[in-house]
Short mmCIF file of C-alpha atoms and ligand atoms in Angstrom, two decimals:
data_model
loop_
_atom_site.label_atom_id
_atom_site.label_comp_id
_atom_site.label_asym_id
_atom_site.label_seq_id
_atom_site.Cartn_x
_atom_site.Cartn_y
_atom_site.Cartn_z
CA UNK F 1 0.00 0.00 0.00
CA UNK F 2 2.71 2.54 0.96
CA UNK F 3 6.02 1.34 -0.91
CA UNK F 4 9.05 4.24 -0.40
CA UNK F 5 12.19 3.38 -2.80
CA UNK F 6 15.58 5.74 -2.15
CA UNK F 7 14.12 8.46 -0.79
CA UNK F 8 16.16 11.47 -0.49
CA UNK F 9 15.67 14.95 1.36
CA UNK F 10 17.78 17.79 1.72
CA UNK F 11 17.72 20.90 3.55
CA UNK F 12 20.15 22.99 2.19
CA UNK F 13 23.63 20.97 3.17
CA UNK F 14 21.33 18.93 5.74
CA UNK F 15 20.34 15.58 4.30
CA UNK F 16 17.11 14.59 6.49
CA UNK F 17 16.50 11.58 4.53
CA UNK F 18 18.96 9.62 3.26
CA UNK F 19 18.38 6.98 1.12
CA UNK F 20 15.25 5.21 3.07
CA UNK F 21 13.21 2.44 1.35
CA UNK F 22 10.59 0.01 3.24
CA UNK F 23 6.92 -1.06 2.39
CA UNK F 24 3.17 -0.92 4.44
CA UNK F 25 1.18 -3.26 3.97
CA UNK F 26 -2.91 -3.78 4.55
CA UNK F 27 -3.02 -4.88 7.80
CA UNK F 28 0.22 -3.51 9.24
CA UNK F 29 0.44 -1.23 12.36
CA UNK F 30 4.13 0.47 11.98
CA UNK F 31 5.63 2.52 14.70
CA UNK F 32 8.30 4.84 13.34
CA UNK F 33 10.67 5.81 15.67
CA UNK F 34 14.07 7.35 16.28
CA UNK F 35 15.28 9.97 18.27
CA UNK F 36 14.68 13.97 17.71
CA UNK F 37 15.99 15.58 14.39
CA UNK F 38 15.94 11.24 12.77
CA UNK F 39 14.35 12.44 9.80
CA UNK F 40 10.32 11.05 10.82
CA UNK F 41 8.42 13.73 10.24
CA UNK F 42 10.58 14.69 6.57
CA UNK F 43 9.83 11.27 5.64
CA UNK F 44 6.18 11.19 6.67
CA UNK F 45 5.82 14.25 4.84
CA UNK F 46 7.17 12.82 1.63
CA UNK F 47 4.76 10.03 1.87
CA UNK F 48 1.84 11.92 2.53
CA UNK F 49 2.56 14.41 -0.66
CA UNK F 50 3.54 17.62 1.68
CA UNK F 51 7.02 17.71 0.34
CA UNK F 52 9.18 16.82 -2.55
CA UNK F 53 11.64 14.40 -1.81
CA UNK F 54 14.98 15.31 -3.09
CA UNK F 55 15.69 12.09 -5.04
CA UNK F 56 13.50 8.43 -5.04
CA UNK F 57 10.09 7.89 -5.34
CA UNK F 58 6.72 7.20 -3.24
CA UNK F 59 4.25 4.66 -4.62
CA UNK F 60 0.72 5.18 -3.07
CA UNK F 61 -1.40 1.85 -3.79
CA UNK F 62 1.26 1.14 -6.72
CA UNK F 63 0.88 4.86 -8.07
CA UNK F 64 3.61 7.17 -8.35
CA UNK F 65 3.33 10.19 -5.74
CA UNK F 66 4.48 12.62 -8.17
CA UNK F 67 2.70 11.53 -10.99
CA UNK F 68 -0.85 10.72 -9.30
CA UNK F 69 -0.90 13.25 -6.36
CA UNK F 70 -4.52 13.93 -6.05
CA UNK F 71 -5.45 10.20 -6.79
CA UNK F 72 -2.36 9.41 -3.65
CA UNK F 73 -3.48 11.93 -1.17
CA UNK F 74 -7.11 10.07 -1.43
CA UNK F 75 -5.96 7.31 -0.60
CA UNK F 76 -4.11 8.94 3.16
CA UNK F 77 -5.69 9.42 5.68
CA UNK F 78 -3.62 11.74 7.75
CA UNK F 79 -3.04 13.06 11.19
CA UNK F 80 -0.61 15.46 11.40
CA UNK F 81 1.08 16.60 15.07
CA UNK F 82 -0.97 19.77 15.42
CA UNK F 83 -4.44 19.06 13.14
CA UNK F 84 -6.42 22.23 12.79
CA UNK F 85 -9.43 22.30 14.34
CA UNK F 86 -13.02 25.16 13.85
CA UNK F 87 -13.27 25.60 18.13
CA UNK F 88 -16.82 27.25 17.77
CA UNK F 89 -18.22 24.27 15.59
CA UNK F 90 -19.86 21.09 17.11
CA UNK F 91 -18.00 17.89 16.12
CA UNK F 92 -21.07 17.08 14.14
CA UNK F 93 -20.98 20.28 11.93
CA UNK F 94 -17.50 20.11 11.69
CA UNK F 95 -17.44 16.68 9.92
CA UNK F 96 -20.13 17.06 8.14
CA UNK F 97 -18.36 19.98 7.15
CA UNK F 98 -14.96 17.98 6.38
CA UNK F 99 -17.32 15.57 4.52
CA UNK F 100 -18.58 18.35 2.34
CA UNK F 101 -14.69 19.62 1.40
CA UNK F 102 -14.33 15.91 0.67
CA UNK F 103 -17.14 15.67 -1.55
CA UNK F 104 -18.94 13.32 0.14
CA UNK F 105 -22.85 14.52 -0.32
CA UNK F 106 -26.38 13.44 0.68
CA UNK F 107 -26.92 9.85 2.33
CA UNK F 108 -23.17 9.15 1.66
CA UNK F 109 -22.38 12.05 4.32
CA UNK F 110 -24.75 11.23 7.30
CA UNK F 111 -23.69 7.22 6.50
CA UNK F 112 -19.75 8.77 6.76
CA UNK F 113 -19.89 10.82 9.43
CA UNK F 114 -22.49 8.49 11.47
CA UNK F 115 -19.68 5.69 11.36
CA UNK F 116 -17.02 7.71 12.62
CA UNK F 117 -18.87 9.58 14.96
CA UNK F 118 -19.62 5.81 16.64
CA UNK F 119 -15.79 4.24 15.39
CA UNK F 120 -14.16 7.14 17.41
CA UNK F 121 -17.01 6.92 20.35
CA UNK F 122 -17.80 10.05 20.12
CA UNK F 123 -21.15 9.71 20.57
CA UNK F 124 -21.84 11.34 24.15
CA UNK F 125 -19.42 14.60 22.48
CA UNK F 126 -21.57 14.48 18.65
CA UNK F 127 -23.35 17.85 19.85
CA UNK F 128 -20.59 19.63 22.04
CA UNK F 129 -18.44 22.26 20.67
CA UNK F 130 -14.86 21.38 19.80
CA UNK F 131 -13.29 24.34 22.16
CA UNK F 132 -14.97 22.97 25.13
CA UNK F 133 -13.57 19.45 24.23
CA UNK F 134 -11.03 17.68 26.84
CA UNK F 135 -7.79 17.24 24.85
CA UNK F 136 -8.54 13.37 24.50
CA UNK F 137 -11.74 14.18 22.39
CA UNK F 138 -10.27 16.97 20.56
CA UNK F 139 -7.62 14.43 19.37
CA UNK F 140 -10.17 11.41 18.41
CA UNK F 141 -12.53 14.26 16.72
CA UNK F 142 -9.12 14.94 14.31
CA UNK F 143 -8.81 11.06 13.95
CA UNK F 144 -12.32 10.93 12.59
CA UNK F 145 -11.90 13.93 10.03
CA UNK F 146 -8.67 12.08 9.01
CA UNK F 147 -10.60 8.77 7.80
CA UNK F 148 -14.10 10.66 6.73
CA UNK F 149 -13.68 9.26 3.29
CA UNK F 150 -12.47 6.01 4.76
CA UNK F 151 -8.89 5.53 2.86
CA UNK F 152 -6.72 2.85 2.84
CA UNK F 153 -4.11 3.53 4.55
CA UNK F 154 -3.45 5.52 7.85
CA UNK F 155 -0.28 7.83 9.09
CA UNK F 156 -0.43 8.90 12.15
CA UNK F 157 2.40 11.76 13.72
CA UNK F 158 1.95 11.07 17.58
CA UNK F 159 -1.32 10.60 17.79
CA UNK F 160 -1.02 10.42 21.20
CA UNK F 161 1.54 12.65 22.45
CA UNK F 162 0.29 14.56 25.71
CA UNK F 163 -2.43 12.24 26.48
CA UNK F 164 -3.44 10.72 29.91
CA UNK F 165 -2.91 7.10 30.08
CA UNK F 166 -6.98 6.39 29.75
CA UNK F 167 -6.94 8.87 26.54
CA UNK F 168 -3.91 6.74 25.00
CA UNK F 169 -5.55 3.82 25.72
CA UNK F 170 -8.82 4.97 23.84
CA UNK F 171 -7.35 6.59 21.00
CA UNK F 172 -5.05 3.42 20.65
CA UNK F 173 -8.37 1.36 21.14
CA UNK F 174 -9.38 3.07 17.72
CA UNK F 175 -6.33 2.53 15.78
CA UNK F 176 -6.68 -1.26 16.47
CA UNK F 177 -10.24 -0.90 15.43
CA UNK F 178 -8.64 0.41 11.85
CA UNK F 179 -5.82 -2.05 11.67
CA UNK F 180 -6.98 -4.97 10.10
CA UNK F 181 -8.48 -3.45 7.24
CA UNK F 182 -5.91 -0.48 6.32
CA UNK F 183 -2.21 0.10 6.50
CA UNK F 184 -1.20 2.05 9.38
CA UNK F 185 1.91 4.06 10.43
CA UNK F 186 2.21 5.96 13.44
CA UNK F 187 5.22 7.94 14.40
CA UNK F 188 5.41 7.96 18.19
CA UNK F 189 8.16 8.37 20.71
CA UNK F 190 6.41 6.04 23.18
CA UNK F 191 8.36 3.09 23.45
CA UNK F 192 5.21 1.62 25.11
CA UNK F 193 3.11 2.02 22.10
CA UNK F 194 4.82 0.12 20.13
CA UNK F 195 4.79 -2.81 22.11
CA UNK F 196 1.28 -2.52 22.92
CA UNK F 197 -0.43 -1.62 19.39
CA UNK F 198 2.38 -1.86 16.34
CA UNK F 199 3.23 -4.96 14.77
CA UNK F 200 6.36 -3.90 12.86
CA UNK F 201 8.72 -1.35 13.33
CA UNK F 202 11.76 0.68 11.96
CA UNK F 203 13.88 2.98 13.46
CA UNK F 204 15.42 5.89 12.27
CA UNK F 205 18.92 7.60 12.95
CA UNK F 206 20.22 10.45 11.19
CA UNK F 207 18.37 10.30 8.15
CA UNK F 208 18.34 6.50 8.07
CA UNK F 209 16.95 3.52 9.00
CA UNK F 210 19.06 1.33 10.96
CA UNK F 211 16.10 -1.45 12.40
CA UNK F 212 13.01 -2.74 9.82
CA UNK F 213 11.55 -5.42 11.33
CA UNK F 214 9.01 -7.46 13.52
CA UNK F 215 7.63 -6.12 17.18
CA UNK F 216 8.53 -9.25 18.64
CA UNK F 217 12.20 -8.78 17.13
CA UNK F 218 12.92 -5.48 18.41
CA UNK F 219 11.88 -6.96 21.61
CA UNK F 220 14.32 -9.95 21.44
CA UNK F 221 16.68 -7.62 21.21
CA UNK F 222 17.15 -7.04 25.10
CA UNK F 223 14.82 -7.18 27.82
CA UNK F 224 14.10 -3.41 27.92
CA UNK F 225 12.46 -1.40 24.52
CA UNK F 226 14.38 1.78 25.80
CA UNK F 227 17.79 -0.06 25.90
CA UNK F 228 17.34 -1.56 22.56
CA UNK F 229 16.25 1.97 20.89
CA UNK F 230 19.64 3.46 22.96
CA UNK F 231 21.97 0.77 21.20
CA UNK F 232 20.76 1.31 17.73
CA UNK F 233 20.30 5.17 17.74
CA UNK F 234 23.42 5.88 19.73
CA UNK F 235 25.89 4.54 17.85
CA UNK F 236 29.44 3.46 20.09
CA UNK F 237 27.74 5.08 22.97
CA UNK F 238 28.20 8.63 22.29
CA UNK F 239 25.60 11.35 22.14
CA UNK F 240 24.07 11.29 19.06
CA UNK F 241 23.83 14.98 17.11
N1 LIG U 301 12.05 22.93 6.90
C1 LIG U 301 13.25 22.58 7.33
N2 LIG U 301 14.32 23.37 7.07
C2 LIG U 301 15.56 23.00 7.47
N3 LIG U 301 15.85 21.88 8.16
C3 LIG U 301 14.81 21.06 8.45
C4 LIG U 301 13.47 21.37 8.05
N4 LIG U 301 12.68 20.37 8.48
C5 LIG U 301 13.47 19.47 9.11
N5 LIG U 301 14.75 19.90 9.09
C6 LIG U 301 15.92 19.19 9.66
O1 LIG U 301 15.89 17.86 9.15
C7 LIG U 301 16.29 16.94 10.15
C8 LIG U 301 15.18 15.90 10.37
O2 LIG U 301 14.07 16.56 10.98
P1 LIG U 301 12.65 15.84 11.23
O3 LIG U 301 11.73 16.89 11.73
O4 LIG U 301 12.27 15.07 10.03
O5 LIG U 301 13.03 14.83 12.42
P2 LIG U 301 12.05 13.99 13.36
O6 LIG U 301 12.65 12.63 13.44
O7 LIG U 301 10.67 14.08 12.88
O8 LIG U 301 12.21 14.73 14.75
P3 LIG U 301 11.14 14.92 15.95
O9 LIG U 301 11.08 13.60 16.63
O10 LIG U 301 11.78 15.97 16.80
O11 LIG U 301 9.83 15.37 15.38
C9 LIG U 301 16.62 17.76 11.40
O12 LIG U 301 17.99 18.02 11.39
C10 LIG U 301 15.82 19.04 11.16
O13 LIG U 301 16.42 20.14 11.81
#
């Protein structure tokens, strides 16, 4: 579903990306991870169409990213770190609102927005304006604009970050619910996630990926997640940047 071959970014003399290739597959929950400044975000902006890479390609459901961009971006649904939100709209109006900029009209809309409203259990918030929202709501609210038109695949930029534990556990309660019928990839720094919702992983280090594997894997590695993700983005034991 997602297939990334060589990509490249620069920023000015800073390469951000170098050389990364891997595949997402339906069905796949990948946490990206590496430490601060690895190159996530550059990459997950690549794949989602936000930015050019500097050399290799992105294939969205076997279409080239920079030949097929609208037909790609249709097929993300995305969650970006900071998702823009209308504060003074209920989370009804704003997704039928979202479902309107998507095109969706008539039946198709109240069927669309009806199945998110209940996927994301937002039920007991449907009439409640976003700005009065605990931050846990807000958050799943975002998650349901993001898969409105139900796409394929999934990328999620910390979809949890800030969160109390019993708002983690519900939002990660929803990804699961998505899992098995999309691709999903979810850049986190929460070691825990992983463990407890991916079921592959890669980690980054300066601009490229230096683990592409299997949860259970990365947890063979060593008894503790944080100790493994030390060793590989550390190099010989030195500060890294
Ligand atoms: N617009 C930009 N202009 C210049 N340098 C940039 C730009 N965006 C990212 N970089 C640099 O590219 C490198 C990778 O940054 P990126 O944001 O992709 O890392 P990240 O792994 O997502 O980090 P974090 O975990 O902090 O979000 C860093 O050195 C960063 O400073």
């Amino acid at each position: 579903m997602i297939e990334v071959n060589n990509l490249v970014r620069y920023f000015g003399d800073i390469r951000a990306v170098n050389n990364v290739s891997f595949t997402v597959e339906k069905g796949d929950i990948l946490g990206f991870i590496g430490p601060n400044g690895a190159g996530k975000s550059t990459t997950i902006r690549m794949i989602t169409g936000y930015l050019s890479p500097s050399a290799g390609e992105v294939k969205i459901c076997g279409k080239s990213m920079s030949d097929n961009e609208m037909f790609c971006k249709a097929q993300i649904g995305y969650l970006p770190e900071t998702a823009p939100l209308y504060h003074d709209m209920s989370v009804r109006s704003f997704l039928n609102f979202t479902a309107e900029l998507r095109g969706i009209d008539g039946k198709d809309r109240k069927t669309a927005v009806d199945s998110v409203i209940q996927r994301c259990f937002l039920e007991r918030v449907a009439h409640q304006n976003i700005g009065t929202l605990s931050k846990g709501y807000r958050q799943r609210t975002c998650f349901a604009q993001s898969v409105l038109h139900d796409p394929p695949i999934l990328i999620l930029d910390e979809p949890t970050d800030g969160m109390d534990p019993n708002q983690k556990f519900e939002i990660r309660k929803i990804i699961e619910g998505f899992g098995q019928e999309k691709a999903v990839m979810i850049s986190t720094h929460i070691l825990e996630e992983v463990e407890v919702l991916c079921t592959r992983v890669i980690v980054m280090r300066r601009g490229e990926i230096v683990a592409n594997e299997s949860v259970s894997d990365f947890k063979s590695r060593g008894d503790k997640l944080a100790d493994n993700f030390r060793d590989l983005t550390l190099g010989n034991g030195g500060a890294d940047w």
